[in-house]
């Protein structure tokens, strides 16, 4: 790890606007959250059943300055107290990214602060370092680590040898798992965003009721588009309607119990698929010391249970001595629920670790956005 270029207590003002959350946070020394403000546009998009990029950008524009004011004001801070500005510049929706980055660039120029541009998936991974100030160093993730990144736009397995070094070892070939939750929710007539509404509905359902296929994809890659279609076909078969029946006509025909059984069976299968690949990645990397789950889908309770069960032998104890993964000294991390979805505190901590390894600030006059990009 390089020398700290800045070594007094460092406060990062972080800004996140890559999709449909407008967020600002102040993070001190990469761990203490002085404030974390998230304004969600979920209420707007629940009505449409998904995000409309132009509407998202306009909402960010309205919210961003009040959100930054609140992040600073509630913590009784002014821009004079801030040492560094950090912002998400990739990947995400073009208009949404523009609002956050233009605001951050303006603040950095006007207040002469160093500016860090952070990759969104890095931030999701670094959410696992957040909010652990009361605990000792041994309970933050240790390297090398394997990260399972599961969000609305991405499904990847990433190997990290050390801070700020990312190697993608598995990725989805089509849909992201979060996107699959959102699309299946639509078929079942559940509100946007699909992840939380499927999780809620599934509590009343039987996860073994419908058998759904696991895609046969070699190695560590994923495929989720087949699972979405499999749910659609299973719903059509259950209702006894032809396969050309449009998906929007199906939900109203489902009973509440059928809806819950489909939600539970889908959730179970999606989590099993994620876990199968994660286990292969861990067997490929016997030297890995930690597992980090990141992104919006990491909030899922069934995924959390399954990971704990399969990697730790249930409730954190290592019981099954015959299973190589359960006998390994693996530490498993999930972000606190409030840091699983999009927020700015995770951007602040990711920027902090960039600084720590000697990454230079970016030129605020030149910073550009990239709606699509790979982590690196
Ligand atoms: O990371 P995130 O907030 O935004 C992106 O970077 O995409 O992830 C959003 C995704 C959505 O697809 C949402 O349905 C899903 O995360 N999600 C969940 C849960 N909470 C959010 N999926 C499954 N179970 C949940 N509890
Ligand atoms: Zn995200």
mmCIF file of C-alpha atoms and ligand atoms in Angstrom:
data_model
loop_
_atom_site.group_PDB
_atom_site.id
_atom_site.type_symbol
_atom_site.label_atom_id
_atom_site.label_comp_id
_atom_site.label_asym_id
_atom_site.label_seq_id
_atom_site.Cartn_x
_atom_site.Cartn_y
_atom_site.Cartn_z
ATOM 1 C CA UNK A 1 0.000 0.000 0.000
ATOM 2 C CA UNK A 2 1.442 3.382 -1.018
ATOM 3 C CA UNK A 3 2.127 6.315 1.286
ATOM 4 C CA UNK A 4 -0.880 8.389 2.182
ATOM 5 C CA UNK A 5 -0.739 11.562 0.136
ATOM 6 C CA UNK A 6 -3.088 13.077 2.657
ATOM 7 C CA UNK A 7 -2.776 12.040 6.248
ATOM 8 C CA UNK A 8 -4.878 14.143 8.517
ATOM 9 C CA UNK A 9 -8.373 12.942 9.304
ATOM 10 C CA UNK A 10 -9.860 12.930 5.827
ATOM 11 C CA UNK A 11 -13.464 13.753 5.002
ATOM 12 C CA UNK A 12 -14.808 12.712 1.631
ATOM 13 C CA UNK A 13 -17.995 14.248 0.239
ATOM 14 C CA UNK A 14 -19.342 11.496 -2.013
ATOM 15 C CA UNK A 15 -22.046 11.770 -4.677
ATOM 16 C CA UNK A 16 -23.955 8.946 -6.382
ATOM 17 C CA UNK A 17 -26.530 9.327 -9.166
ATOM 18 C CA UNK A 18 -25.899 6.424 -11.539
ATOM 19 C CA UNK A 19 -29.485 5.111 -11.699
ATOM 20 C CA UNK A 20 -32.578 6.151 -9.742
ATOM 21 C CA UNK A 21 -31.173 7.155 -6.355
ATOM 22 C CA UNK A 22 -29.810 10.637 -5.706
ATOM 23 C CA UNK A 23 -27.345 10.282 -2.858
ATOM 24 C CA UNK A 24 -24.677 12.219 -0.987
ATOM 25 C CA UNK A 25 -22.607 11.215 2.021
ATOM 26 C CA UNK A 26 -19.691 12.365 4.099
ATOM 27 C CA UNK A 27 -17.288 9.593 5.058
ATOM 28 C CA UNK A 28 -14.316 10.137 7.334
ATOM 29 C CA UNK A 29 -11.164 8.039 7.019
ATOM 30 C CA UNK A 30 -12.920 5.468 4.873
ATOM 31 C CA UNK A 31 -15.001 4.125 7.710
ATOM 32 C CA UNK A 32 -16.939 6.697 9.762
ATOM 33 C CA UNK A 33 -20.157 7.824 8.152
ATOM 34 C CA UNK A 34 -20.842 11.394 9.198
ATOM 35 C CA UNK A 35 -23.989 11.462 7.113
ATOM 36 C CA UNK A 36 -25.596 9.384 4.384
ATOM 37 C CA UNK A 37 -28.574 10.805 2.487
ATOM 38 C CA UNK A 38 -30.412 8.783 -0.167
ATOM 39 C CA UNK A 39 -33.414 10.104 -2.076
ATOM 40 C CA UNK A 40 -35.029 7.312 -4.032
ATOM 41 C CA UNK A 41 -37.136 7.726 -7.148
ATOM 42 C CA UNK A 42 -38.804 4.346 -6.578
ATOM 43 C CA UNK A 43 -42.225 5.945 -6.009
ATOM 44 C CA UNK A 44 -42.075 7.598 -9.424
ATOM 45 C CA UNK A 45 -40.974 4.450 -11.246
ATOM 46 C CA UNK A 46 -43.276 2.040 -9.424
ATOM 47 C CA UNK A 47 -46.045 3.670 -11.454
ATOM 48 C CA UNK A 48 -44.266 2.939 -14.760
ATOM 49 C CA UNK A 49 -42.943 -0.488 -13.725
ATOM 50 C CA UNK A 50 -39.316 0.496 -14.444
ATOM 51 C CA UNK A 51 -36.850 3.362 -14.746
ATOM 52 C CA UNK A 52 -37.345 5.952 -17.497
ATOM 53 C CA UNK A 53 -33.887 7.466 -18.075
ATOM 54 C CA UNK A 54 -35.050 11.012 -18.971
ATOM 55 C CA UNK A 55 -37.321 11.180 -15.924
ATOM 56 C CA UNK A 56 -34.502 9.869 -13.719
ATOM 57 C CA UNK A 57 -32.103 12.565 -14.965
ATOM 58 C CA UNK A 58 -34.653 15.317 -14.358
ATOM 59 C CA UNK A 59 -35.328 14.033 -10.828
ATOM 60 C CA UNK A 60 -31.589 13.950 -10.085
ATOM 61 C CA UNK A 61 -31.332 17.542 -11.249
ATOM 62 C CA UNK A 62 -34.068 18.607 -8.838
ATOM 63 C CA UNK A 63 -32.717 16.600 -5.904
ATOM 64 C CA UNK A 64 -28.942 16.817 -6.103
ATOM 65 C CA UNK A 65 -28.240 20.177 -4.487
ATOM 66 C CA UNK A 66 -30.769 19.739 -1.638
ATOM 67 C CA UNK A 67 -29.341 16.245 -1.011
ATOM 68 C CA UNK A 68 -25.769 17.588 -0.812
ATOM 69 C CA UNK A 69 -26.906 20.451 1.439
ATOM 70 C CA UNK A 70 -28.610 17.955 3.724
ATOM 71 C CA UNK A 71 -25.598 15.619 3.803
ATOM 72 C CA UNK A 72 -23.379 18.502 4.907
ATOM 73 C CA UNK A 73 -25.889 20.425 7.012
ATOM 74 C CA UNK A 74 -27.133 17.537 9.165
ATOM 75 C CA UNK A 75 -23.504 16.715 9.985
ATOM 76 C CA UNK A 76 -22.890 20.402 10.796
ATOM 77 C CA UNK A 77 -20.261 20.617 8.093
ATOM 78 C CA UNK A 78 -19.537 23.137 5.347
ATOM 79 C CA UNK A 79 -17.509 22.710 2.174
ATOM 80 C CA UNK A 80 -14.520 24.084 4.113
ATOM 81 C CA UNK A 81 -14.501 20.895 6.207
ATOM 82 C CA UNK A 82 -14.391 18.650 3.137
ATOM 83 C CA UNK A 83 -11.002 17.396 1.929
ATOM 84 C CA UNK A 84 -11.966 15.402 -1.140
ATOM 85 C CA UNK A 85 -14.943 15.002 -3.489
ATOM 86 C CA UNK A 86 -15.825 11.612 -4.954
ATOM 87 C CA UNK A 87 -18.423 10.789 -7.568
ATOM 88 C CA UNK A 88 -19.695 7.808 -9.584
ATOM 89 C CA UNK A 89 -18.767 8.359 -13.235
ATOM 90 C CA UNK A 90 -19.377 4.865 -14.668
ATOM 91 C CA UNK A 91 -21.360 2.675 -15.431
ATOM 92 C CA UNK A 92 -24.993 3.778 -15.329
ATOM 93 C CA UNK A 93 -27.623 5.819 -17.131
ATOM 94 C CA UNK A 94 -26.091 8.578 -19.235
ATOM 95 C CA UNK A 95 -28.282 11.470 -18.053
ATOM 96 C CA UNK A 96 -28.173 10.310 -14.438
ATOM 97 C CA UNK A 97 -24.370 10.043 -14.411
ATOM 98 C CA UNK A 98 -24.101 13.485 -16.005
ATOM 99 C CA UNK A 99 -26.007 15.213 -13.196
ATOM 100 C CA UNK A 100 -23.786 13.721 -10.478
ATOM 101 C CA UNK A 101 -20.506 14.251 -12.286
ATOM 102 C CA UNK A 102 -21.278 17.816 -13.434
ATOM 103 C CA UNK A 103 -22.208 18.723 -9.858
ATOM 104 C CA UNK A 104 -19.056 17.120 -8.457
ATOM 105 C CA UNK A 105 -16.863 18.791 -11.085
ATOM 106 C CA UNK A 106 -18.399 22.176 -10.331
ATOM 107 C CA UNK A 107 -17.868 21.752 -6.577
ATOM 108 C CA UNK A 108 -14.286 20.550 -7.075
ATOM 109 C CA UNK A 109 -13.469 23.525 -9.311
ATOM 110 C CA UNK A 110 -15.186 26.168 -7.181
ATOM 111 C CA UNK A 111 -13.859 24.875 -3.860
ATOM 112 C CA UNK A 112 -10.480 23.690 -5.197
ATOM 113 C CA UNK A 113 -10.857 20.149 -3.849
ATOM 114 C CA UNK A 114 -9.283 16.991 -5.275
ATOM 115 C CA UNK A 115 -11.837 14.972 -7.239
ATOM 116 C CA UNK A 116 -12.032 11.179 -7.437
ATOM 117 C CA UNK A 117 -14.128 9.449 -10.092
ATOM 118 C CA UNK A 118 -15.232 6.024 -8.921
ATOM 119 C CA UNK A 119 -16.516 2.923 -10.738
ATOM 120 C CA UNK A 120 -19.969 1.966 -9.426
ATOM 121 C CA UNK A 121 -19.152 -1.720 -8.913
ATOM 122 C CA UNK A 122 -16.036 -0.865 -6.910
ATOM 123 C CA UNK A 123 -18.293 1.145 -4.631
ATOM 124 C CA UNK A 124 -20.669 -1.793 -4.197
ATOM 125 C CA UNK A 125 -17.752 -4.033 -3.215
ATOM 126 C CA UNK A 126 -16.362 -1.432 -0.800
ATOM 127 C CA UNK A 127 -19.774 -1.115 0.883
ATOM 128 C CA UNK A 128 -18.541 -4.159 2.800
ATOM 129 C CA UNK A 129 -15.943 -2.030 4.584
ATOM 130 C CA UNK A 130 -18.522 0.482 5.771
ATOM 131 C CA UNK A 131 -19.924 1.064 9.206
ATOM 132 C CA UNK A 132 -17.484 -1.203 10.972
ATOM 133 C CA UNK A 133 -15.713 1.453 13.026
ATOM 134 C CA UNK A 134 -16.524 -0.177 16.330
ATOM 135 C CA UNK A 135 -15.109 -3.520 15.374
ATOM 136 C CA UNK A 136 -11.486 -4.502 15.194
ATOM 137 C CA UNK A 137 -9.522 -4.700 11.986
ATOM 138 C CA UNK A 138 -9.865 -8.488 11.740
ATOM 139 C CA UNK A 139 -13.523 -8.224 10.814
ATOM 140 C CA UNK A 140 -13.046 -6.245 7.647
ATOM 141 C CA UNK A 141 -12.533 -8.345 4.503
ATOM 142 C CA UNK A 142 -9.049 -9.791 4.073
ATOM 143 C CA UNK A 143 -7.253 -10.375 0.772
ATOM 144 C CA UNK A 144 -7.206 -12.265 -1.468
ATOM 145 C CA UNK A 145 -10.954 -12.228 -1.758
ATOM 146 C CA UNK A 146 -13.722 -13.354 -4.073
ATOM 147 C CA UNK A 147 -16.555 -10.858 -4.604
ATOM 148 C CA UNK A 148 -19.980 -11.774 -5.940
ATOM 149 C CA UNK A 149 -21.453 -8.581 -7.385
ATOM 150 C CA UNK A 150 -25.207 -8.846 -7.898
ATOM 151 C CA UNK A 151 -27.083 -5.721 -8.932
ATOM 152 C CA UNK A 152 -29.719 -4.526 -11.371
ATOM 153 C CA UNK A 153 -27.167 -4.055 -14.141
ATOM 154 C CA UNK A 154 -24.411 -6.545 -13.302
ATOM 155 C CA UNK A 155 -23.728 -10.085 -12.187
ATOM 156 C CA UNK A 156 -20.029 -10.752 -11.818
ATOM 157 C CA UNK A 157 -17.536 -12.721 -9.803
ATOM 158 C CA UNK A 158 -14.470 -10.601 -9.152
ATOM 159 C CA UNK A 159 -11.160 -11.716 -7.687
ATOM 160 C CA UNK A 160 -9.209 -9.164 -5.663
ATOM 161 C CA UNK A 161 -5.599 -9.882 -4.811
ATOM 162 C CA UNK A 162 -5.338 -6.580 -2.933
ATOM 163 C CA UNK A 163 -7.014 -3.191 -2.605
ATOM 164 C CA UNK A 164 -8.156 -1.629 -5.868
ATOM 165 C CA UNK A 165 -7.089 -4.624 -8.025
ATOM 166 C CA UNK A 166 -10.036 -6.266 -9.747
ATOM 167 C CA UNK A 167 -10.052 -9.318 -11.993
ATOM 168 C CA UNK A 168 -13.390 -10.371 -13.473
ATOM 169 C CA UNK A 169 -13.477 -14.157 -13.353
ATOM 170 C CA UNK A 170 -17.157 -14.638 -14.158
ATOM 171 C CA UNK A 171 -19.868 -12.525 -15.701
ATOM 172 C CA UNK A 172 -23.389 -12.825 -17.036
ATOM 173 C CA UNK A 173 -23.742 -13.499 -20.729
ATOM 174 C CA UNK A 174 -27.149 -11.821 -20.887
ATOM 175 C CA UNK A 175 -29.360 -10.403 -18.107
ATOM 176 C CA UNK A 176 -28.173 -9.406 -14.655
ATOM 177 C CA UNK A 177 -29.765 -11.260 -11.749
ATOM 178 C CA UNK A 178 -31.405 -8.076 -10.389
ATOM 179 C CA UNK A 179 -32.872 -7.393 -13.817
ATOM 180 C CA UNK A 180 -34.220 -10.964 -13.802
ATOM 181 C CA UNK A 181 -35.918 -10.331 -10.417
ATOM 182 C CA UNK A 182 -37.434 -7.155 -11.890
ATOM 183 C CA UNK A 183 -38.684 -8.893 -15.058
ATOM 184 C CA UNK A 184 -40.095 -11.926 -13.254
ATOM 185 C CA UNK A 185 -41.892 -9.564 -10.839
ATOM 186 C CA UNK A 186 -43.589 -7.956 -13.836
ATOM 187 C CA UNK A 187 -44.800 -11.334 -15.107
ATOM 188 C CA UNK A 188 -46.168 -12.101 -11.634
ATOM 189 C CA UNK A 189 -47.810 -8.685 -11.302
ATOM 190 C CA UNK A 190 -45.573 -7.548 -8.437
ATOM 191 C CA UNK A 191 -44.465 -3.914 -8.130
ATOM 192 C CA UNK A 192 -41.121 -2.391 -9.166
ATOM 193 C CA UNK A 193 -38.425 -2.868 -7.961
ATOM 194 C CA UNK A 194 -38.914 -6.597 -8.316
ATOM 195 C CA UNK A 195 -36.254 -7.803 -5.875
ATOM 196 C CA UNK A 196 -37.851 -6.617 -2.639
ATOM 197 C CA UNK A 197 -41.408 -7.366 -3.838
ATOM 198 C CA UNK A 198 -40.503 -10.926 -4.890
ATOM 199 C CA UNK A 199 -38.710 -11.459 -1.564
ATOM 200 C CA UNK A 200 -41.765 -10.222 0.347
ATOM 201 C CA UNK A 201 -44.300 -12.236 -1.680
ATOM 202 C CA UNK A 202 -42.107 -15.377 -1.555
ATOM 203 C CA UNK A 203 -42.475 -15.539 2.217
ATOM 204 C CA UNK A 204 -46.004 -16.916 1.703
ATOM 205 C CA UNK A 205 -44.910 -19.329 -1.012
ATOM 206 C CA UNK A 206 -43.518 -22.838 -1.425
ATOM 207 C CA UNK A 207 -40.017 -22.659 -2.899
ATOM 208 C CA UNK A 208 -40.197 -26.290 -4.034
ATOM 209 C CA UNK A 209 -43.526 -25.986 -5.844
ATOM 210 C CA UNK A 210 -42.173 -25.246 -9.329
ATOM 211 C CA UNK A 211 -39.018 -26.826 -10.668
ATOM 212 C CA UNK A 212 -37.082 -24.280 -12.712
ATOM 213 C CA UNK A 213 -33.982 -25.082 -14.780
ATOM 214 C CA UNK A 214 -30.410 -24.131 -13.924
ATOM 215 C CA UNK A 215 -28.657 -22.859 -17.066
ATOM 216 C CA UNK A 216 -25.788 -24.953 -18.346
ATOM 217 C CA UNK A 217 -23.096 -22.307 -18.694
ATOM 218 C CA UNK A 218 -19.500 -23.404 -18.486
ATOM 219 C CA UNK A 219 -17.086 -22.086 -15.900
ATOM 220 C CA UNK A 220 -17.956 -19.053 -13.833
ATOM 221 C CA UNK A 221 -20.226 -17.254 -16.281
ATOM 222 C CA UNK A 222 -23.937 -16.815 -15.665
ATOM 223 C CA UNK A 223 -27.038 -16.653 -17.819
ATOM 224 C CA UNK A 224 -30.335 -15.359 -16.457
ATOM 225 C CA UNK A 225 -32.450 -14.726 -19.541
ATOM 226 C CA UNK A 226 -33.400 -18.429 -19.756
ATOM 227 C CA UNK A 227 -34.643 -18.414 -16.167
ATOM 228 C CA UNK A 228 -36.911 -15.450 -16.885
ATOM 229 C CA UNK A 229 -38.387 -17.279 -19.894
ATOM 230 C CA UNK A 230 -38.698 -20.493 -17.874
ATOM 231 C CA UNK A 231 -40.843 -18.668 -15.288
ATOM 232 C CA UNK A 232 -42.993 -17.211 -18.081
ATOM 233 C CA UNK A 233 -43.532 -20.679 -19.618
ATOM 234 C CA UNK A 234 -44.227 -22.251 -16.220
ATOM 235 C CA UNK A 235 -46.847 -19.580 -15.466
ATOM 236 C CA UNK A 236 -48.499 -20.134 -18.869
ATOM 237 C CA UNK A 237 -48.486 -23.910 -18.321
ATOM 238 C CA UNK A 238 -49.918 -23.574 -14.802
ATOM 239 C CA UNK A 239 -52.717 -21.359 -16.122
ATOM 240 C CA UNK A 240 -53.281 -23.635 -19.126
ATOM 241 C CA UNK A 241 -52.941 -20.784 -21.646
ATOM 242 C CA UNK A 242 -51.037 -20.898 -24.963
ATOM 243 C CA UNK A 243 -47.380 -19.793 -25.012
ATOM 244 C CA UNK A 244 -48.212 -16.810 -27.198
ATOM 245 C CA UNK A 245 -50.350 -15.300 -24.415
ATOM 246 C CA UNK A 246 -48.688 -11.946 -23.642
ATOM 247 C CA UNK A 247 -47.011 -11.778 -20.248
ATOM 248 C CA UNK A 248 -49.049 -8.734 -19.157
ATOM 249 C CA UNK A 249 -52.258 -10.815 -19.361
ATOM 250 C CA UNK A 250 -50.990 -13.501 -16.992
ATOM 251 C CA UNK A 251 -50.720 -11.789 -13.602
ATOM 252 C CA UNK A 252 -54.422 -11.117 -13.149
ATOM 253 C CA UNK A 253 -55.178 -14.811 -13.745
ATOM 254 C CA UNK A 254 -52.852 -16.006 -10.955
ATOM 255 C CA UNK A 255 -54.212 -16.709 -7.486
ATOM 256 C CA UNK A 256 -52.290 -15.160 -4.574
ATOM 257 C CA UNK A 257 -50.947 -18.599 -3.659
ATOM 258 C CA UNK A 258 -49.737 -19.309 -7.198
ATOM 259 C CA UNK A 259 -48.075 -15.891 -7.306
ATOM 260 C CA UNK A 260 -46.283 -16.570 -3.996
ATOM 261 C CA UNK A 261 -45.229 -20.088 -5.065
ATOM 262 C CA UNK A 262 -43.757 -18.743 -8.312
ATOM 263 C CA UNK A 263 -41.983 -15.937 -6.450
ATOM 264 C CA UNK A 264 -40.505 -18.390 -3.933
ATOM 265 C CA UNK A 265 -39.495 -20.980 -6.548
ATOM 266 C CA UNK A 266 -37.855 -18.337 -8.736
ATOM 267 C CA UNK A 267 -36.005 -16.738 -5.813
ATOM 268 C CA UNK A 268 -34.765 -20.136 -4.650
ATOM 269 C CA UNK A 269 -33.467 -21.051 -8.126
ATOM 270 C CA UNK A 270 -31.792 -17.665 -8.726
ATOM 271 C CA UNK A 271 -29.996 -17.892 -5.378
ATOM 272 C CA UNK A 272 -28.951 -21.523 -6.019
ATOM 273 C CA UNK A 273 -27.445 -20.504 -9.380
ATOM 274 C CA UNK A 274 -25.460 -17.681 -7.767
ATOM 275 C CA UNK A 275 -24.210 -19.978 -5.054
ATOM 276 C CA UNK A 276 -23.195 -22.781 -7.441
ATOM 277 C CA UNK A 277 -20.885 -20.412 -9.302
ATOM 278 C CA UNK A 278 -19.551 -18.788 -6.159
ATOM 279 C CA UNK A 279 -18.590 -22.226 -4.837
ATOM 280 C CA UNK A 280 -16.722 -23.065 -8.067
ATOM 281 C CA UNK A 281 -14.861 -19.729 -7.811
ATOM 282 C CA UNK A 282 -13.842 -20.499 -4.232
ATOM 283 C CA UNK A 283 -12.643 -23.971 -5.157
ATOM 284 C CA UNK A 284 -10.639 -22.425 -8.039
ATOM 285 C CA UNK A 285 -9.104 -20.027 -5.513
ATOM 286 C CA UNK A 286 -8.187 -22.005 -2.406
ATOM 287 C CA UNK A 287 -6.007 -19.088 -1.277
ATOM 288 C CA UNK A 288 -9.029 -16.742 -0.955
ATOM 289 C CA UNK A 289 -9.573 -15.643 2.639
ATOM 290 C CA UNK A 290 -12.814 -13.703 2.312
ATOM 291 C CA UNK A 291 -16.028 -13.759 0.347
ATOM 292 C CA UNK A 292 -17.762 -10.457 -0.244
ATOM 293 C CA UNK A 293 -21.330 -10.204 -1.541
ATOM 294 C CA UNK A 294 -22.193 -6.828 -3.077
ATOM 295 C CA UNK A 295 -24.922 -4.911 -4.926
ATOM 296 C CA UNK A 296 -28.674 -4.486 -4.527
ATOM 297 C CA UNK A 297 -29.474 -8.226 -4.646
ATOM 298 C CA UNK A 298 -27.130 -8.796 -1.677
ATOM 299 C CA UNK A 299 -30.009 -7.515 0.481
ATOM 300 C CA UNK A 300 -31.875 -10.741 -0.297
ATOM 301 C CA UNK A 301 -32.487 -12.761 2.874
ATOM 302 C CA UNK A 302 -32.602 -16.161 1.117
ATOM 303 C CA UNK A 303 -29.269 -15.457 -0.586
ATOM 304 C CA UNK A 304 -27.786 -14.471 2.778
ATOM 305 C CA UNK A 305 -29.098 -17.641 4.438
ATOM 306 C CA UNK A 306 -27.872 -19.897 1.660
ATOM 307 C CA UNK A 307 -24.390 -18.365 1.612
ATOM 308 C CA UNK A 308 -24.100 -18.727 5.388
ATOM 309 C CA UNK A 309 -25.376 -22.311 5.230
ATOM 310 C CA UNK A 310 -23.192 -23.441 2.334
ATOM 311 C CA UNK A 311 -19.988 -21.633 3.208
ATOM 312 C CA UNK A 312 -20.110 -21.556 6.978
ATOM 313 C CA UNK A 313 -22.176 -24.614 7.792
ATOM 314 C CA UNK A 314 -25.086 -22.515 9.090
ATOM 315 C CA UNK A 315 -25.216 -19.856 11.813
ATOM 316 C CA UNK A 316 -21.555 -19.075 11.407
ATOM 317 C CA UNK A 317 -20.184 -22.347 12.772
ATOM 318 C CA UNK A 318 -18.201 -24.877 10.782
ATOM 319 C CA UNK A 319 -20.064 -28.116 11.297
ATOM 320 C CA UNK A 320 -19.605 -30.285 8.239
ATOM 321 C CA UNK A 321 -16.028 -31.556 8.373
ATOM 322 C CA UNK A 322 -16.354 -33.369 5.052
ATOM 323 C CA UNK A 323 -17.099 -30.266 3.003
ATOM 324 C CA UNK A 324 -13.900 -28.557 1.867
ATOM 325 C CA UNK A 325 -15.527 -25.115 1.767
ATOM 326 C CA UNK A 326 -17.017 -25.372 5.245
ATOM 327 C CA UNK A 327 -13.715 -26.390 6.777
ATOM 328 C CA UNK A 328 -11.850 -23.497 5.169
ATOM 329 C CA UNK A 329 -11.030 -20.371 7.137
ATOM 330 C CA UNK A 330 -13.283 -18.197 5.023
ATOM 331 C CA UNK A 331 -14.794 -14.961 6.230
ATOM 332 C CA UNK A 332 -18.099 -14.078 4.618
ATOM 333 C CA UNK A 333 -19.270 -10.465 4.282
ATOM 334 C CA UNK A 334 -22.543 -8.843 3.338
ATOM 335 C CA UNK A 335 -23.041 -5.092 3.383
ATOM 336 C CA UNK A 336 -25.349 -3.747 6.043
ATOM 337 C CA UNK A 337 -28.814 -3.643 4.444
ATOM 338 C CA UNK A 338 -28.757 0.179 4.191
ATOM 339 C CA UNK A 339 -25.551 -0.028 2.126
ATOM 340 C CA UNK A 340 -26.645 -2.902 -0.169
ATOM 341 C CA UNK A 341 -28.529 -0.717 -2.665
ATOM 342 C CA UNK A 342 -27.223 2.450 -4.254
ATOM 343 C CA UNK A 343 -25.890 5.017 -1.787
ATOM 344 C CA UNK A 344 -23.032 7.519 -1.654
ATOM 345 C CA UNK A 345 -21.278 6.293 1.511
ATOM 346 C CA UNK A 346 -19.920 3.346 -0.498
ATOM 347 C CA UNK A 347 -18.543 5.796 -3.081
ATOM 348 C CA UNK A 348 -16.715 7.626 -0.292
ATOM 349 C CA UNK A 349 -15.104 4.476 1.048
ATOM 350 C CA UNK A 350 -14.107 3.262 -2.441
ATOM 351 C CA UNK A 351 -12.462 6.641 -3.131
ATOM 352 C CA UNK A 352 -10.667 6.458 0.211
ATOM 353 C CA UNK A 353 -9.065 3.124 -0.703
ATOM 354 C CA UNK A 354 -8.079 4.505 -4.116
ATOM 355 C CA UNK A 355 -6.253 7.311 -2.324
ATOM 356 C CA UNK A 356 -4.671 4.862 0.047
ATOM 357 C CA UNK A 357 -3.046 2.920 -2.793
ATOM 358 C CA UNK A 358 -1.834 6.105 -4.457
ATOM 359 C CA UNK A 359 -4.384 6.742 -7.196
ATOM 360 C CA UNK A 360 -4.130 10.396 -8.261
ATOM 361 C CA UNK A 361 -7.151 12.710 -8.289
ATOM 362 C CA UNK A 362 -8.822 13.264 -11.633
ATOM 363 C CA UNK A 363 -8.902 16.568 -13.587
ATOM 364 C CA UNK A 364 -12.302 18.138 -12.857
ATOM 365 C CA UNK A 365 -12.215 19.996 -16.188
ATOM 366 C CA UNK A 366 -11.722 16.748 -18.124
ATOM 367 C CA UNK A 367 -13.777 14.153 -16.242
ATOM 368 C CA UNK A 368 -16.140 12.320 -18.559
ATOM 369 C CA UNK A 369 -18.836 9.751 -17.943
ATOM 370 C CA UNK A 370 -19.047 6.249 -19.416
ATOM 371 C CA UNK A 371 -22.501 4.622 -19.376
ATOM 372 C CA UNK A 372 -20.829 1.236 -19.934
ATOM 373 C CA UNK A 373 -17.421 0.133 -18.726
ATOM 374 C CA UNK A 374 -15.738 -2.784 -17.025
ATOM 375 C CA UNK A 375 -14.254 -2.572 -13.566
ATOM 376 C CA UNK A 376 -10.483 -2.298 -13.502
HETATM 377 O O1 LIG B 1 -27.211 -2.190 -6.775
HETATM 378 P P1 LIG B 1 -28.567 -1.697 -7.076
HETATM 379 O O2 LIG B 1 -29.286 -0.887 -6.032
HETATM 380 O O3 LIG B 1 -28.568 -0.839 -8.396
HETATM 381 C C1 LIG B 1 -27.745 -1.180 -9.482
HETATM 382 O O4 LIG B 1 -26.542 -0.874 -9.424
HETATM 383 O O5 LIG B 1 -28.297 -1.837 -10.385
HETATM 384 O O6 LIG B 1 -29.438 -2.978 -7.445
HETATM 385 C C2 LIG B 1 -30.779 -2.875 -7.787
HETATM 386 C C3 LIG B 1 -31.312 -4.273 -8.003
HETATM 387 C C4 LIG B 1 -32.727 -4.276 -8.545
HETATM 388 O O7 LIG B 1 -32.785 -5.153 -9.656
HETATM 389 C C5 LIG B 1 -33.544 -4.800 -7.376
HETATM 390 O O8 LIG B 1 -34.694 -5.501 -7.777
HETATM 391 C C6 LIG B 1 -32.541 -5.691 -6.679
HETATM 392 O O9 LIG B 1 -31.321 -4.987 -6.768
HETATM 393 N N1 LIG B 1 -32.870 -5.942 -5.264
HETATM 394 C C7 LIG B 1 -33.130 -7.169 -4.761
HETATM 395 C C8 LIG B 1 -33.476 -6.985 -3.400
HETATM 396 N N2 LIG B 1 -33.392 -5.642 -3.115
HETATM 397 C C9 LIG B 1 -33.020 -5.025 -4.276
HETATM 398 N N3 LIG B 1 -33.123 -8.370 -5.344
HETATM 399 C C10 LIG B 1 -33.447 -9.424 -4.577
HETATM 400 N N4 LIG B 1 -33.797 -9.339 -3.275
HETATM 401 C C11 LIG B 1 -33.832 -8.143 -2.651
HETATM 402 N N5 LIG B 1 -34.180 -8.078 -1.361
HETATM 403 ZN ZN1 LIG B 2 -25.806 -0.182 -7.833
#
